[in-house]
mmCIF file of C-alpha atoms in Angstrom:
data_model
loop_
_atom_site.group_PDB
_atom_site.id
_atom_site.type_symbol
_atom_site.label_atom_id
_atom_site.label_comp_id
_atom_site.label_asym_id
_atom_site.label_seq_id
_atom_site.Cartn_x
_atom_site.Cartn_y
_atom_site.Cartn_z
ATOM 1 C CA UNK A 1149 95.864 88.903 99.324
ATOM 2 C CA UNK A 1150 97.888 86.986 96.894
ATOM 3 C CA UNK A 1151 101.553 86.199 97.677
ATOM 4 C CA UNK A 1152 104.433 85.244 94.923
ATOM 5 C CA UNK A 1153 108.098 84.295 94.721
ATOM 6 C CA UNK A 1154 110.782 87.069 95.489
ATOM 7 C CA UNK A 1155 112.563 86.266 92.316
ATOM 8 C CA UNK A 1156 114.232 82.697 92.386
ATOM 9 C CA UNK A 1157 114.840 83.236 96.729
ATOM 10 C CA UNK A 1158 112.135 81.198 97.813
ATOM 11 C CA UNK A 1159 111.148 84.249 99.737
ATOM 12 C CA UNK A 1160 107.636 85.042 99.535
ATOM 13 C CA UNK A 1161 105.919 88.331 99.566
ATOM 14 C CA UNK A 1162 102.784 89.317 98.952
ATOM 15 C CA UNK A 1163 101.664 91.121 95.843
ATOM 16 C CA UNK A 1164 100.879 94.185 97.303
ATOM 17 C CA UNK A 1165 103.744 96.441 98.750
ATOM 18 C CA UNK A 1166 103.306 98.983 101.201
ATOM 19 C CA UNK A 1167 105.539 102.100 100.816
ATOM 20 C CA UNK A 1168 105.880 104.383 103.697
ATOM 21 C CA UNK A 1169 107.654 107.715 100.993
ATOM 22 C CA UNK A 1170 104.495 109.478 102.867
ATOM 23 C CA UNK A 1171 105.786 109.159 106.311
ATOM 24 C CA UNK A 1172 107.870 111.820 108.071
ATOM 25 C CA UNK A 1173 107.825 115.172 107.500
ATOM 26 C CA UNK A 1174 110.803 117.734 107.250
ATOM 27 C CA UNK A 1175 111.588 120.803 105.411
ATOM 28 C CA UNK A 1176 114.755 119.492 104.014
ATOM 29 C CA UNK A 1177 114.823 118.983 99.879
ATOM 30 C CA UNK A 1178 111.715 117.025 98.013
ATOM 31 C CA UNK A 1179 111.757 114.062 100.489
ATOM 32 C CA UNK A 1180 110.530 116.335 102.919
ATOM 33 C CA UNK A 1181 108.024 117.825 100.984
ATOM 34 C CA UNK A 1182 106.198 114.612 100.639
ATOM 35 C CA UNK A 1183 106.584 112.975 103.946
ATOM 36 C CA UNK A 1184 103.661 114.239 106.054
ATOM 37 C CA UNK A 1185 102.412 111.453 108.232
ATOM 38 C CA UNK A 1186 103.318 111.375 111.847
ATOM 39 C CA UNK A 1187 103.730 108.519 113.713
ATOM 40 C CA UNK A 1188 99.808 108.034 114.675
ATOM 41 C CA UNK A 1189 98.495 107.822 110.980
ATOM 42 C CA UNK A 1190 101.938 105.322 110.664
ATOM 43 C CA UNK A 1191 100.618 103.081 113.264
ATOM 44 C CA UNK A 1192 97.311 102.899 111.034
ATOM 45 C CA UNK A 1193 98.667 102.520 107.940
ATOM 46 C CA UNK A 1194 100.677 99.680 108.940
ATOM 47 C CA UNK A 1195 98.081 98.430 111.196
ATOM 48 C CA UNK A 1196 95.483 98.507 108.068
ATOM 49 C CA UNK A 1197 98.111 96.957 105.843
ATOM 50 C CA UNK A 1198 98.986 93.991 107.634
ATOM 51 C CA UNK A 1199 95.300 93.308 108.588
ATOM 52 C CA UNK A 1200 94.952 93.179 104.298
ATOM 53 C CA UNK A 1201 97.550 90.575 104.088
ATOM 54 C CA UNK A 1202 100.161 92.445 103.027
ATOM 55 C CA UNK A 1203 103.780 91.312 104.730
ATOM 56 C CA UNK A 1204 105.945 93.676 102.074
ATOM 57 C CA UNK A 1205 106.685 97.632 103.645
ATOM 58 C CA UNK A 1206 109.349 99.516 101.603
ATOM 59 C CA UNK A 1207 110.856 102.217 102.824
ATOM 60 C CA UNK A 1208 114.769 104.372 101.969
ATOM 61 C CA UNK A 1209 116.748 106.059 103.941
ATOM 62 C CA UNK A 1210 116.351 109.448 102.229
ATOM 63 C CA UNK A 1211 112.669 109.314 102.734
ATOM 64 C CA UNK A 1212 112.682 112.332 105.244
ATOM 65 C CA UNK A 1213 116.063 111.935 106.018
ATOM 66 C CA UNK A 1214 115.480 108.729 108.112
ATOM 67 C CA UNK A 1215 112.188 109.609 109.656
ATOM 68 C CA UNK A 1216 110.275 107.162 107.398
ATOM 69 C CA UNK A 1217 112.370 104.619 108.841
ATOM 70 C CA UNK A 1218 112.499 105.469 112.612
ATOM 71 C CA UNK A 1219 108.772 105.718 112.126
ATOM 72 C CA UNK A 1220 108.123 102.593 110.404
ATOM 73 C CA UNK A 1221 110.451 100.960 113.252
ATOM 74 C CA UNK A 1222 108.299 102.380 116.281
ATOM 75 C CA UNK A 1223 105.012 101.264 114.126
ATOM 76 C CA UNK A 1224 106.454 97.779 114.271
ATOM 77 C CA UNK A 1225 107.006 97.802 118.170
ATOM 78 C CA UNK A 1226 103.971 100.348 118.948
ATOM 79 C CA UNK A 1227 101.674 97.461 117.238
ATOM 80 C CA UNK A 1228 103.115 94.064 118.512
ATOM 81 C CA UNK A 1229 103.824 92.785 115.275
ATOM 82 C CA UNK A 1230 106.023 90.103 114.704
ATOM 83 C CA UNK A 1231 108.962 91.332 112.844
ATOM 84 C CA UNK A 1232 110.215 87.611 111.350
ATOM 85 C CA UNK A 1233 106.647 87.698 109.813
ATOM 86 C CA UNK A 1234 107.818 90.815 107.828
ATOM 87 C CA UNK A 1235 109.920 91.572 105.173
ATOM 88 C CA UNK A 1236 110.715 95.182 105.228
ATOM 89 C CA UNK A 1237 113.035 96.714 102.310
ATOM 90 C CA UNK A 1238 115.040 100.151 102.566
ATOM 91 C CA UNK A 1239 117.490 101.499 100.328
ATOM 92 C CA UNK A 1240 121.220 103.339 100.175
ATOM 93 C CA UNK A 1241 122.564 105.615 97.280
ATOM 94 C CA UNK A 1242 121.256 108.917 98.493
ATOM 95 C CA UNK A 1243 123.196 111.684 100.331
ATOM 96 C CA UNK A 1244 121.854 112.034 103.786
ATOM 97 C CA UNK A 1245 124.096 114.706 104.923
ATOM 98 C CA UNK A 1246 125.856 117.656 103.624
ATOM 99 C CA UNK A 1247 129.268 114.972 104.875
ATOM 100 C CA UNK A 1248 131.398 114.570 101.309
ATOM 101 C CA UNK A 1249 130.911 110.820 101.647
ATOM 102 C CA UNK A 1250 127.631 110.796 102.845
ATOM 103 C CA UNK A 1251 125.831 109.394 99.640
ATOM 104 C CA UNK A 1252 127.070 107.372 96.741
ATOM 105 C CA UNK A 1253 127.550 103.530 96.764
ATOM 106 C CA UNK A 1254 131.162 103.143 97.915
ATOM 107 C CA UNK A 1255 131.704 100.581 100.744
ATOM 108 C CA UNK A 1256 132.185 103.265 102.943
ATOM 109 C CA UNK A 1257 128.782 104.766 102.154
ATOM 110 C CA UNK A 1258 127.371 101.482 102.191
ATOM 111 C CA UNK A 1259 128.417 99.885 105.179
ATOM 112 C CA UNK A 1260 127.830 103.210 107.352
ATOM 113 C CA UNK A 1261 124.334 104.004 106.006
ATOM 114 C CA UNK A 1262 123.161 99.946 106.661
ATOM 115 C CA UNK A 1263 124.034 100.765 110.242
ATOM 116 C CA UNK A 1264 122.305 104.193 110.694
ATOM 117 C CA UNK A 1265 119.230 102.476 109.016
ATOM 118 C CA UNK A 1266 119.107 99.515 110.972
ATOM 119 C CA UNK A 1267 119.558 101.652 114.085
ATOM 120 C CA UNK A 1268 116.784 103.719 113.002
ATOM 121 C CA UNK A 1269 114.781 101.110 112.433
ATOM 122 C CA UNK A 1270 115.784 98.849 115.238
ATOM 123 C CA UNK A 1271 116.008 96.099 113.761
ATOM 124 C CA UNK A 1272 119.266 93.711 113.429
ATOM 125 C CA UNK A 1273 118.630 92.967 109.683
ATOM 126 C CA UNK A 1274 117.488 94.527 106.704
ATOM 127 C CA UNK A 1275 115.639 91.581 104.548
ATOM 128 C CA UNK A 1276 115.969 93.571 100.813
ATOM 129 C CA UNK A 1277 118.417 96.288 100.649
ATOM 130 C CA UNK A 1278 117.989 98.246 97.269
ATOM 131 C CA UNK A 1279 120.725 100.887 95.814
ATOM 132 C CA UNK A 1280 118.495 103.771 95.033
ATOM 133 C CA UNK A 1281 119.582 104.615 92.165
ATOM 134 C CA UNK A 1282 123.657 104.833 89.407
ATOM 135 C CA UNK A 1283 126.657 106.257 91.252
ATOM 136 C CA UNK A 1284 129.058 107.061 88.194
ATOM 137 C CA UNK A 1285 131.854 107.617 90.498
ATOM 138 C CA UNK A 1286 132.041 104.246 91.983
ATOM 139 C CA UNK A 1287 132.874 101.227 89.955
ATOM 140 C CA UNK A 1288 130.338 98.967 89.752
ATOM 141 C CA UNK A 1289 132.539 96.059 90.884
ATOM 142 C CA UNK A 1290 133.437 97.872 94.408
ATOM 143 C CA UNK A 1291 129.491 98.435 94.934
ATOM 144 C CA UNK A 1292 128.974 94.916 94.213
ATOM 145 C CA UNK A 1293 132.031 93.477 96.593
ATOM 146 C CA UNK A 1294 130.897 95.714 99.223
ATOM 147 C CA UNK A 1295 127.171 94.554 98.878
ATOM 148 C CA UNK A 1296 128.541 90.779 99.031
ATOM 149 C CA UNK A 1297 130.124 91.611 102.032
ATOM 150 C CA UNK A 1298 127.019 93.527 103.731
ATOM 151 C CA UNK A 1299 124.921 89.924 103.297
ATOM 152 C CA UNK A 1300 128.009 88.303 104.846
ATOM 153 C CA UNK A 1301 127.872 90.240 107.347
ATOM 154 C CA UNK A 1302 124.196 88.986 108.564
ATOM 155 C CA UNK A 1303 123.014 92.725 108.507
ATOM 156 C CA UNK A 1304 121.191 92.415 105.100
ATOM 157 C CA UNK A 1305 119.416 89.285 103.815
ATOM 158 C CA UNK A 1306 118.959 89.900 99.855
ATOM 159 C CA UNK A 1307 120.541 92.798 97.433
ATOM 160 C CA UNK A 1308 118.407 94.542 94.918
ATOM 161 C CA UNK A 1309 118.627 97.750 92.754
ATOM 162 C CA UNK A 1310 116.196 100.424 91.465
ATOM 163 C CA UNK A 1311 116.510 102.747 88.510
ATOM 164 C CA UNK A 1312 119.705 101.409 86.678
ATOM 165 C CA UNK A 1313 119.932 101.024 82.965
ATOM 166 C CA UNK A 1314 119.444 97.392 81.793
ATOM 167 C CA UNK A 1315 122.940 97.243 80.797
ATOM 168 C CA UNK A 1316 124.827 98.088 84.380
ATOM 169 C CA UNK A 1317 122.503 95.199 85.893
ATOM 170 C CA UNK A 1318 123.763 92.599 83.441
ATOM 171 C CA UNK A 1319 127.350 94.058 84.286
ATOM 172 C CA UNK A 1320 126.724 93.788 87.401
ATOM 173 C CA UNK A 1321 125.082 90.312 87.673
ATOM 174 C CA UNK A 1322 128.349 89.011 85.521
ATOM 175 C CA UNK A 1323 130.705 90.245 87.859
ATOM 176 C CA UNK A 1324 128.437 88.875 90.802
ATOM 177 C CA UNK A 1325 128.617 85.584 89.012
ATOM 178 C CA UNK A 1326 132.276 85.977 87.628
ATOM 179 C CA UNK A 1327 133.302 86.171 91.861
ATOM 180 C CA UNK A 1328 130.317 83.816 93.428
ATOM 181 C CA UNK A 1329 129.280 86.990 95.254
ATOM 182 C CA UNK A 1330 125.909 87.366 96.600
ATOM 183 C CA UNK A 1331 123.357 88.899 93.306
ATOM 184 C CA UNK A 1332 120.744 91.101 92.903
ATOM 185 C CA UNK A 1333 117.589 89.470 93.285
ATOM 186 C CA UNK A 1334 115.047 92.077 92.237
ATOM 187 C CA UNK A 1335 114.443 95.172 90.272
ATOM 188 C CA UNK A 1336 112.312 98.219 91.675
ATOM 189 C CA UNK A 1337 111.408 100.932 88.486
ATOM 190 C CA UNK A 1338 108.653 103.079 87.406
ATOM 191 C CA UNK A 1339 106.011 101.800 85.648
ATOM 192 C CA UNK A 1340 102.467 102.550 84.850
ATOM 193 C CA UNK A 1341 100.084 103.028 82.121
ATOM 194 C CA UNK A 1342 101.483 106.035 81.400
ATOM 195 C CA UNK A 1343 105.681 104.887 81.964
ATOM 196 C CA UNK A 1344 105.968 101.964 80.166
ATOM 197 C CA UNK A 1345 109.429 102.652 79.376
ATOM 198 C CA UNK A 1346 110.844 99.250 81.031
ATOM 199 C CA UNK A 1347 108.949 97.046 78.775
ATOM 200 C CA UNK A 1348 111.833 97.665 76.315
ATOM 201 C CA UNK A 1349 115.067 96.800 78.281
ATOM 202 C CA UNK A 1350 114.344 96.121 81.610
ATOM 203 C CA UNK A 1351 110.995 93.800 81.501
ATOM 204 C CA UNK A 1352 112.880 90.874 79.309
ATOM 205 C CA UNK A 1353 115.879 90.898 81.180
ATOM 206 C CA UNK A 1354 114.296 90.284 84.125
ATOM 207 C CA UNK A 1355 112.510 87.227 82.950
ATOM 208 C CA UNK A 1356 115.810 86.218 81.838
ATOM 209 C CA UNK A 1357 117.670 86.344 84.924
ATOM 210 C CA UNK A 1358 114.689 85.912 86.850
ATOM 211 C CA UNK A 1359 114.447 88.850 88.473
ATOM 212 C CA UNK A 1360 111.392 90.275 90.509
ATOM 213 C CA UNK A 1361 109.907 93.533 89.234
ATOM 214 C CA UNK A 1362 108.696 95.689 91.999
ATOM 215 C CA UNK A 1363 106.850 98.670 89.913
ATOM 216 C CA UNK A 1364 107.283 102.036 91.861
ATOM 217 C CA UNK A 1365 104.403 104.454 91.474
ATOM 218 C CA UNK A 1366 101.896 102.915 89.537
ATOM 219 C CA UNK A 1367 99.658 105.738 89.746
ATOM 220 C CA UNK A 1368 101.800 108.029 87.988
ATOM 221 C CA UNK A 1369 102.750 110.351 91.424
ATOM 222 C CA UNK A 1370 98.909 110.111 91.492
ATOM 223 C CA UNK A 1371 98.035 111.330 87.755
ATOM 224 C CA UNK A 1372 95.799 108.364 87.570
ATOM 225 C CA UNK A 1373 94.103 108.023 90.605
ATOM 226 C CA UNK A 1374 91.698 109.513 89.004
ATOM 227 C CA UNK A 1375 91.532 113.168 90.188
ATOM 228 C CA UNK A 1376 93.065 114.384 87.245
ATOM 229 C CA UNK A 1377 91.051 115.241 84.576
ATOM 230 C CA UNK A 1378 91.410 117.848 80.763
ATOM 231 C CA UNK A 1379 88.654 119.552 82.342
ATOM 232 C CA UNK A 1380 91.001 119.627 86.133
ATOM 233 C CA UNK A 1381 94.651 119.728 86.110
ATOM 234 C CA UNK A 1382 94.900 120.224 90.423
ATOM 235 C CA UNK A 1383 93.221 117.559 92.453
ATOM 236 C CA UNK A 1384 93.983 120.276 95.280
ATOM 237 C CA UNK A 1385 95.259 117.424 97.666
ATOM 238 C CA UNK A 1386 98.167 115.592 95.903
ATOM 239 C CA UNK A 1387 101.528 115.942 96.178
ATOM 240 C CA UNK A 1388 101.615 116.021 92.224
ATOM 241 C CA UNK A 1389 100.507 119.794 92.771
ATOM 242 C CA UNK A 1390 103.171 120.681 93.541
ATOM 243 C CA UNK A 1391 105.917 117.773 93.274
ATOM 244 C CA UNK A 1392 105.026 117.203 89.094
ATOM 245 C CA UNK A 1393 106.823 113.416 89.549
ATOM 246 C CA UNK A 1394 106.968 111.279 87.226
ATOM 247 C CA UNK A 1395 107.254 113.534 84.054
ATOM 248 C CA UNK A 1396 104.658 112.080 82.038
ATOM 249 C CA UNK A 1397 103.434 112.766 78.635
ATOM 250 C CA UNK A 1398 99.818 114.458 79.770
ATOM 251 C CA UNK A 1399 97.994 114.182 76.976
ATOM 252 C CA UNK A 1400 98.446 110.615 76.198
ATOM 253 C CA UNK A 1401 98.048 110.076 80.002
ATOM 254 C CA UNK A 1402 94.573 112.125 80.088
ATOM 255 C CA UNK A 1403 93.365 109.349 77.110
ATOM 256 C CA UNK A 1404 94.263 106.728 79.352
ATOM 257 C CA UNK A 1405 92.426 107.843 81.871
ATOM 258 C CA UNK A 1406 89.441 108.253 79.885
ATOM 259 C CA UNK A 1407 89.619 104.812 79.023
ATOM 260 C CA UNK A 1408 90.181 103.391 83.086
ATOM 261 C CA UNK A 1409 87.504 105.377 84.210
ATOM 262 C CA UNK A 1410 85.001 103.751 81.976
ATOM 263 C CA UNK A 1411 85.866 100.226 82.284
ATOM 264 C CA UNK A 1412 86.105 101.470 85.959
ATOM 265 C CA UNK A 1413 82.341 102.458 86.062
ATOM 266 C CA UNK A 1414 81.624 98.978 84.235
ATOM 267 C CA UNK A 1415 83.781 97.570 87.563
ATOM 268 C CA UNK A 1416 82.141 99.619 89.853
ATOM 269 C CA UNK A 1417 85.628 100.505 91.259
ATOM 270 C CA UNK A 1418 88.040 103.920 90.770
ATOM 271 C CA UNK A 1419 90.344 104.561 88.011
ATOM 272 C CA UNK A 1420 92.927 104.499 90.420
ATOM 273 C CA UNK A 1421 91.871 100.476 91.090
ATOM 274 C CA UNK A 1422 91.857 99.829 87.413
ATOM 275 C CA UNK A 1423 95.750 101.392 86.577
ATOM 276 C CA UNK A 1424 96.422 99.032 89.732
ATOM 277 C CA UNK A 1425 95.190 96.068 88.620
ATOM 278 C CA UNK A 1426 96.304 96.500 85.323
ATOM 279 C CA UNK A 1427 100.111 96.756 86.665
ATOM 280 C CA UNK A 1428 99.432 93.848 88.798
ATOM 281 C CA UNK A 1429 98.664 91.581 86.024
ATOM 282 C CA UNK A 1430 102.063 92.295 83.926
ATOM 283 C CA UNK A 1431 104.573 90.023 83.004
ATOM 284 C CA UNK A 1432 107.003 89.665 85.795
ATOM 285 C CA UNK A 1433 105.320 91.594 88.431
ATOM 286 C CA UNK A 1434 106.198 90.173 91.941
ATOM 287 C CA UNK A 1435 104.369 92.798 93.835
ATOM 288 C CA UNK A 1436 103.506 96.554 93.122
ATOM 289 C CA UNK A 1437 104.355 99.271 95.880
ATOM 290 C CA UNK A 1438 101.611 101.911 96.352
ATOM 291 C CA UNK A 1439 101.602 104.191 99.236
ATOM 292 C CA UNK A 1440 99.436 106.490 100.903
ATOM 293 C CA UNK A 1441 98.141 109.573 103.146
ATOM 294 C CA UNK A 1442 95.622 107.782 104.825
ATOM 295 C CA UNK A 1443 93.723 104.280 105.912
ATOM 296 C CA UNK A 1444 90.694 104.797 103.524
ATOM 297 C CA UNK A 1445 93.507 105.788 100.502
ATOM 298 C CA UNK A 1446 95.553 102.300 101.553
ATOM 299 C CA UNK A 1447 91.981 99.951 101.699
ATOM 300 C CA UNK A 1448 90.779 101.613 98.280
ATOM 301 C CA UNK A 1449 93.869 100.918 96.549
ATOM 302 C CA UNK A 1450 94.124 97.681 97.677
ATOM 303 C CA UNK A 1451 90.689 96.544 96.810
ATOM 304 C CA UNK A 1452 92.490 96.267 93.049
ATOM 305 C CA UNK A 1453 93.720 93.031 94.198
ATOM 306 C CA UNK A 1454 90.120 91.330 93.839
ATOM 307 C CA UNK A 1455 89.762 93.177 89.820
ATOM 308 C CA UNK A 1456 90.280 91.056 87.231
ATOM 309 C CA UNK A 1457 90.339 92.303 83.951
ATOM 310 C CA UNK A 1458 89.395 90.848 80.669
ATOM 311 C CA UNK A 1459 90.941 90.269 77.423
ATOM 312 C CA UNK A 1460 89.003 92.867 75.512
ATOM 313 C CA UNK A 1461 89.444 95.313 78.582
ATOM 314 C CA UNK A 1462 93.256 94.694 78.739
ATOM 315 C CA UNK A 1463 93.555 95.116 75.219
ATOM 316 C CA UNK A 1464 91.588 98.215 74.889
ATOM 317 C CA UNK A 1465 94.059 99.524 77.924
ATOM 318 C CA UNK A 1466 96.857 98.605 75.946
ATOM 319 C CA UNK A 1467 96.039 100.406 72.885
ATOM 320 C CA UNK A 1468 96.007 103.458 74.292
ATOM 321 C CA UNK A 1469 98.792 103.304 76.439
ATOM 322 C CA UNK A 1470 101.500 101.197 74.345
ATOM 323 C CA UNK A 1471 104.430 102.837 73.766
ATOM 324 C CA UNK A 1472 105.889 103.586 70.036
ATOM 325 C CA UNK A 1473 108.426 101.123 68.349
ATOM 326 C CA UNK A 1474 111.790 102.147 68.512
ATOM 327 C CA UNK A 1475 114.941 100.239 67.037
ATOM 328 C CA UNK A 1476 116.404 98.146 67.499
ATOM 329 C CA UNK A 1477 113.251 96.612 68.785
ATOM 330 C CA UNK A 1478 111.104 96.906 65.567
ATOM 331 C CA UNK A 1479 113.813 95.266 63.846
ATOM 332 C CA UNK A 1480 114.471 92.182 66.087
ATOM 333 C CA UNK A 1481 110.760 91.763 65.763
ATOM 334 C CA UNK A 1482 110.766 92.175 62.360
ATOM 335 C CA UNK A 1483 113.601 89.908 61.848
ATOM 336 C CA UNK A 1484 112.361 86.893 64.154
ATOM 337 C CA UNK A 1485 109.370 86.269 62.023
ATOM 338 C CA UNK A 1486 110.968 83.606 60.113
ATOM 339 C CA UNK A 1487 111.448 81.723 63.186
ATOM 340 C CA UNK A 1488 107.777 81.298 64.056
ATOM 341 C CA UNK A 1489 106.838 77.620 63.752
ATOM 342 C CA UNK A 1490 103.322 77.992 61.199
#
């Protein structure tokens, strides 16, 4: 396992993250459709993780309604591990109860869910706390005081954000900056060979501010593990089945695969390990979160760790999965030409 730089923290995490989405188990909303593992297959998972190297486990608070954290918590203690040897990430935004001010990213909801997860947990800190995701009824400048004030209070180590356009993060970094408050150190959004959307907005401002990318399903929901083929459109055993997440375009996605699969044969890995490398080896990725039901799912996809992929392979897995020009990004390419030194 290779490790990298959490941004410009000093904190180091390794390049692999482990997402626990798959652990829990509830009836309540699409959280609970996906969380099936109990806490026995947690223990593994973790267990199998850590033994790989990896010292990154993501988790949110919506993720079965808190059950993927009060599992991930008991995994800790059930297995001896040492928690300052961790960092562990969860997230706030979501509503976690039918309570009117039970979701959003007031200081209200943000102070009172950083308590209920760390109690879940049980843990006194949270080392990355991410908001999940845009509250438009909350200014951005009270989400960011009260987030100053959460690392202040020794509860939360580091602030980070997932799924916000590229604009509201450089709002929010100037205010951040404007007050000396406490900033977001890293990014988590979706991206894969076939959701490439953040190379546009979000991939260059991160290597501006220096941000950490942490891609969130790399696999598509699972569209490119492999299983899915023209010729079979239900692997039978995904959640994708039945949870079709992310939307992607499936015909461009199927000529991707085509394309992994082969240089995957050449590798003699998966397709699955080939869409993980390949996200591994972008610009600005600190460390890639995959998840899964089960040890021999975990070790497989973290064999892609070891692939290394070469120039005409990248480039032949770029061409059929780059995404169209749009403005105004043809035309700032177009336009910096004359300031190429030839």
């Amino acid at each position: 396992m290779k490790y990298n730089f959490l941004g410009k923290t000093g904190l180091i995490v390794s390049e692999i993250c482990f997402g626990t989405m798959t652990f829990g188990g509830s009836d309540a909303g699409i959280w609970g459709n996906i969380g099936k593992v109990k806490q026995d297959e947690a223990n593994s998972l973790i267990k199998a993780s850590v033994d790989a190297g990896i010292n990154f486990i993501d988790t949110a608070n919506v993720y079965s309604y808190g059950e993927s954290e009060r599992l991930l918590g008991q995994s800790i203690i059930d297995l001896g591990l040492n928690r300052d040897e961790l960092v562990i990430a969860t997230k706030v935004r979501g509503r976690m109860s039918e309570s009117v001010n039970n979701v959003g990213l007031s200081r209200y909801h943000i102070f009172q869910s950083v308590d209920a997860s760390l109690k879940r947990l049980q843990m006194d800190h949270i080392d990355v706390l991410y908001v999940h995701g845009v509250d438009p009824k909350t200014p951005v400048e009270e989400t960011m005081r009260a987030l100053n004030d959460i690392v202040l209070t020794g509860k939360v180590r580091y602030i980070a954000l997932c799924n916000w356009p590229a604009w509201m993060v450089m709002k929010a970094l100037g205010i951040s900056d404007k007050h000396g408050w406490n900033k977001f150190v890293g990014l988590q959004y979706y991206y894969s060979l076939s959701g490439r959307d953040i190379e546009r907005e979000i991939v260059p401002l991160a290597a501006d501010q220096n941000l950490a990318i942490m891609p969130w399903s790399p696999l598509a929901g699972g569209f490119l593990s492999g299983k899915y083929t023209r010729n079979n459109e239900k692997a039978g055993d995904s959640r994708r089945d039945v949870f079709d997440f992310p939307p992607v375009n499936k015909e461009k996605a199927y000529d991707i695969i085509d394309v992994i699969a082969e240089i995957g044969k050449q590798h003699n890995v998966s397709a699955a390990q080939i869409a993980l490398a390949w996200v591994r080896l972008q610009k600005g990725v600190t460390s890639t979160i995959i998840g899964a039901k089960n040890a021999d799912q975990l070790l497989d996809n973290i064999k892609s760790v070891d692939i290394e992929l070469s120039a005409d392979e990248l480039k032949r897995i770029d061409e059929v999965s780059a995404l169209p020009k749009e403005y105004p990004g043809w035309m700032v390419e177009r336009q910096s030409a004359d300031r190429e030194i030839k």
